[in-house]
Rosetta silent file (secondary structure, phi, psi, omega in degrees, C-alpha in Angstrom):
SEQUENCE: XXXXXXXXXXXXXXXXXXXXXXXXXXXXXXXXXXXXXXXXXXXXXXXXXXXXXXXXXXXXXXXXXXXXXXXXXXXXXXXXXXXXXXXXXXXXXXXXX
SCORE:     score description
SCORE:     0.000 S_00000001
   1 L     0.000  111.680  162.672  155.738   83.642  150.453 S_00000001
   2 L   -73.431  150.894  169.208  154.883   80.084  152.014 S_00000001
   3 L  -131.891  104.752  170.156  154.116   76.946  149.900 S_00000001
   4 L   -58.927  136.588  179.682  151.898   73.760  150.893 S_00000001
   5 L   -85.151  160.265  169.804  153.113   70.590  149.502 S_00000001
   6 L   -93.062  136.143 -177.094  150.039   69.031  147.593 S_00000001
   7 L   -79.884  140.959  164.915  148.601   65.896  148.491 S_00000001
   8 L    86.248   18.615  177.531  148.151   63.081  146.254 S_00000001
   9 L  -128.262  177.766  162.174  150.699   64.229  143.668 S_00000001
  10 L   101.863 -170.459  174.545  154.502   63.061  142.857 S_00000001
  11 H   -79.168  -11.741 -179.859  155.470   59.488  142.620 S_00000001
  12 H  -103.369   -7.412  145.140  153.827   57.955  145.361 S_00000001
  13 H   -73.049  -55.666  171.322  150.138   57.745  144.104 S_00000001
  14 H   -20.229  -39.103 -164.023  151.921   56.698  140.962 S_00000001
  15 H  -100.067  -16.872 -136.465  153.613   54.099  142.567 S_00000001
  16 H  -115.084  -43.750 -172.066  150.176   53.281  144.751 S_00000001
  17 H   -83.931  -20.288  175.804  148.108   53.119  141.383 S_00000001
  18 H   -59.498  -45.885  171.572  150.832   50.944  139.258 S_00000001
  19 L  -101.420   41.596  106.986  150.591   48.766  142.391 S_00000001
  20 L   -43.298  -34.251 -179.008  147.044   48.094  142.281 S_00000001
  21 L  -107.491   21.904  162.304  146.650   47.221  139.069 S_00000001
  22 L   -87.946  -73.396  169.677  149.476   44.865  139.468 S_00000001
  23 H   -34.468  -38.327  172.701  147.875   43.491  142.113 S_00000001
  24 H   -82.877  -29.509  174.247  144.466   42.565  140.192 S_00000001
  25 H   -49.877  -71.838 -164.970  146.255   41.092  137.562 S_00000001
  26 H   -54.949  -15.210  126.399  147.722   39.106  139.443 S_00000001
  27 H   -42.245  -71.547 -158.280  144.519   37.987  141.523 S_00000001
  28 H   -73.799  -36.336  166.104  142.586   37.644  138.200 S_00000001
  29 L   -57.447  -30.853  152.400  145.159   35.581  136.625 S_00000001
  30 L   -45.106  -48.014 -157.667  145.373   33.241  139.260 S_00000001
  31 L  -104.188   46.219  160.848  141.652   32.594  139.390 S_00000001
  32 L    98.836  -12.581 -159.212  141.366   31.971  135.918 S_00000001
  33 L    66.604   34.963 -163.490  141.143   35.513  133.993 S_00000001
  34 L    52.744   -7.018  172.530  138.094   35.915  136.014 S_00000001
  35 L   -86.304  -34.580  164.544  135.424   34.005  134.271 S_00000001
  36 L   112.910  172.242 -177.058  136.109   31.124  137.150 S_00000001
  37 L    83.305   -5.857  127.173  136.595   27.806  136.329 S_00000001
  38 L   -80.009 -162.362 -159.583  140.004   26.879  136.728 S_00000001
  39 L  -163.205  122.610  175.836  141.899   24.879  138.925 S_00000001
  40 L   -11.037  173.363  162.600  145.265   24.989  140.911 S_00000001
  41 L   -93.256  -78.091 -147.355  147.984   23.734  139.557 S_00000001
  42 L   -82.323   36.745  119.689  148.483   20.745  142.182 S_00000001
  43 L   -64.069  -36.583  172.798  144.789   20.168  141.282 S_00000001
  44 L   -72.507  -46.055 -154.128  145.765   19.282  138.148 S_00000001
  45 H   -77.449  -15.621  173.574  148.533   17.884  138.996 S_00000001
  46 H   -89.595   13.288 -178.049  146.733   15.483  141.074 S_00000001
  47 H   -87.901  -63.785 -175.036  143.758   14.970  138.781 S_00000001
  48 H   -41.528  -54.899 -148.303  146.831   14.082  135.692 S_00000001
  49 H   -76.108  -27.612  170.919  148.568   11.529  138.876 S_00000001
  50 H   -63.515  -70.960 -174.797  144.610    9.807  138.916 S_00000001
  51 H   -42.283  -46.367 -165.215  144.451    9.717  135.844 S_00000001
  52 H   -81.738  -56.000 -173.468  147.811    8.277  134.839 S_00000001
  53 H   -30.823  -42.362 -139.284  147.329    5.768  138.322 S_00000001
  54 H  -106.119   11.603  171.848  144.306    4.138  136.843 S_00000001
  55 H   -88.214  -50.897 -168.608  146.264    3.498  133.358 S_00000001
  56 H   -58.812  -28.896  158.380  149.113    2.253  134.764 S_00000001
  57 L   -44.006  -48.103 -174.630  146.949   -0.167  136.843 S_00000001
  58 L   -87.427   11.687 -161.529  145.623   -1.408  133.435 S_00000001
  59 L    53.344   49.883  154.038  149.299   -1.905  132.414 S_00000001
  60 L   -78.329  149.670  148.689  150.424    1.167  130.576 S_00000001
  61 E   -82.542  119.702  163.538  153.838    2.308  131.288 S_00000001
  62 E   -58.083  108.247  152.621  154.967    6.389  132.049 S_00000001
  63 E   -93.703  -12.290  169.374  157.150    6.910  129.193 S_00000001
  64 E  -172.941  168.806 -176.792  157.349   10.857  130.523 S_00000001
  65 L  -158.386   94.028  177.717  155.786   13.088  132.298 S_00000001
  66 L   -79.229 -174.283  178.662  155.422   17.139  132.996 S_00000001
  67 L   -78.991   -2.362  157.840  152.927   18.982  135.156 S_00000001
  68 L  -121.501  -22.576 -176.080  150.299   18.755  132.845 S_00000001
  69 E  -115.169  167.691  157.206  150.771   15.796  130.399 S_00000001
  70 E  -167.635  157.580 -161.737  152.129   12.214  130.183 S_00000001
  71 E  -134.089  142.000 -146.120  152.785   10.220  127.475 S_00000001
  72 E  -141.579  106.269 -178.767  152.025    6.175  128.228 S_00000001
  73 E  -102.687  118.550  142.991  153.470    3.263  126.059 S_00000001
  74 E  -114.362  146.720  155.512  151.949   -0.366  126.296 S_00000001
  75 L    49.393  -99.277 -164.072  153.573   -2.546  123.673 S_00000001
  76 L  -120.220   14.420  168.339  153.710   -0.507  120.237 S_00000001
  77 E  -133.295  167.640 -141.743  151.387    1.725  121.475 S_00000001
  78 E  -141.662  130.657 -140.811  151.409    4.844  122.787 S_00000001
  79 E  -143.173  117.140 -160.509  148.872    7.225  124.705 S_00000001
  80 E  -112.890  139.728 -156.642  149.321   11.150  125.657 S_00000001
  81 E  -136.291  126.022  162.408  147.080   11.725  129.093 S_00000001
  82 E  -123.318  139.577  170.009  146.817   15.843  129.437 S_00000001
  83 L  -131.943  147.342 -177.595  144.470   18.093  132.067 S_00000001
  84 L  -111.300 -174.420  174.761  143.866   21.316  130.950 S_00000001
  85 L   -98.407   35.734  160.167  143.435   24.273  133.222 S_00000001
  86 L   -95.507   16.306 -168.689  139.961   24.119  133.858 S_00000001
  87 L    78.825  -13.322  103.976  140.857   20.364  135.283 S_00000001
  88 L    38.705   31.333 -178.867  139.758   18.424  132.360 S_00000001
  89 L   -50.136  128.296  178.674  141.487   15.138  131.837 S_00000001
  90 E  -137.645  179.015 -165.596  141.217   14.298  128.195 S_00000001
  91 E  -146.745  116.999  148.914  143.496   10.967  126.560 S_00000001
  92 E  -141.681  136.156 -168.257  144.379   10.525  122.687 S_00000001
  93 E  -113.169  157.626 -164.068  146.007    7.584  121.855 S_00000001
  94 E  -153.372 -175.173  167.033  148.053    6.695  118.648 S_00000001
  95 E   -93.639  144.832  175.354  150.952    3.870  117.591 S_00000001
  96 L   -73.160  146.625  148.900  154.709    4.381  118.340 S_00000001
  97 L  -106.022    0.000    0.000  156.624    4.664  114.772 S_00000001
C-alpha cells in the first residue's frame, strides 16, 4: 500500500494564512484602518514643528514637547498645541496655576 502526501494541508497553509492576515492588518493599520485619511507620523510631526514655529515666532516658549503635542508658556499663560492623526492641528489655551 502507497500513500500521497496531500497538498495544502499541515502547518504550512496555516502558517501561509496566519501570515496574510497579519499582513493586512498591518497594511490597514498603517493607512489609517482603511477609511483613508491619515497621515504619517513625520507628517505630523512636521505639521506639530509648523505649528509650534509660528507660536514661538509670536513669543511663546516650548515648555515640552512629544510627537504629537506641545505645551507653550508665555508669561502666566500656558497653551497645549496637538495634531491628531488625520493631521489636524488644533490649540487650547488656559492659565498656569
Amino acid at each position: 500500500m502507497t500513500t500521497t502526501p496531500r497538498r495544502g494541508s499541515g502547518c504550512c497553509s496555516g502558517s501561509l494564512a496566519l501570515g496574510v492576515v497579519v499582513l493586512l492588518v498591518v497594511v490597514l493599520t498603517r493607512r489609517g484602518g482603511g477609511g483613508g485619511g491619515g497621515v504619517s507620523v513625520e507628517e505630523r510631526q512636521r505639521r506639530l514643528d509648523g505649528a509650534v514655529g509660528s507660536w514661538v515666532a509670536q513669543g511663546w516658549a516650548v515648555e515640552s514637547q512629544t510627537a504629537d503635542s506641545a505645551v507653550l508658556r508665555r508669561g502666566g499663560d500656558l497653551m497645549l498645541v496637538s495634531v491628531d492623526q488625520a493631521g489636524q492641528v488644533s490649540t487650547r489655551s488656559g492659565s498656569a496655576q
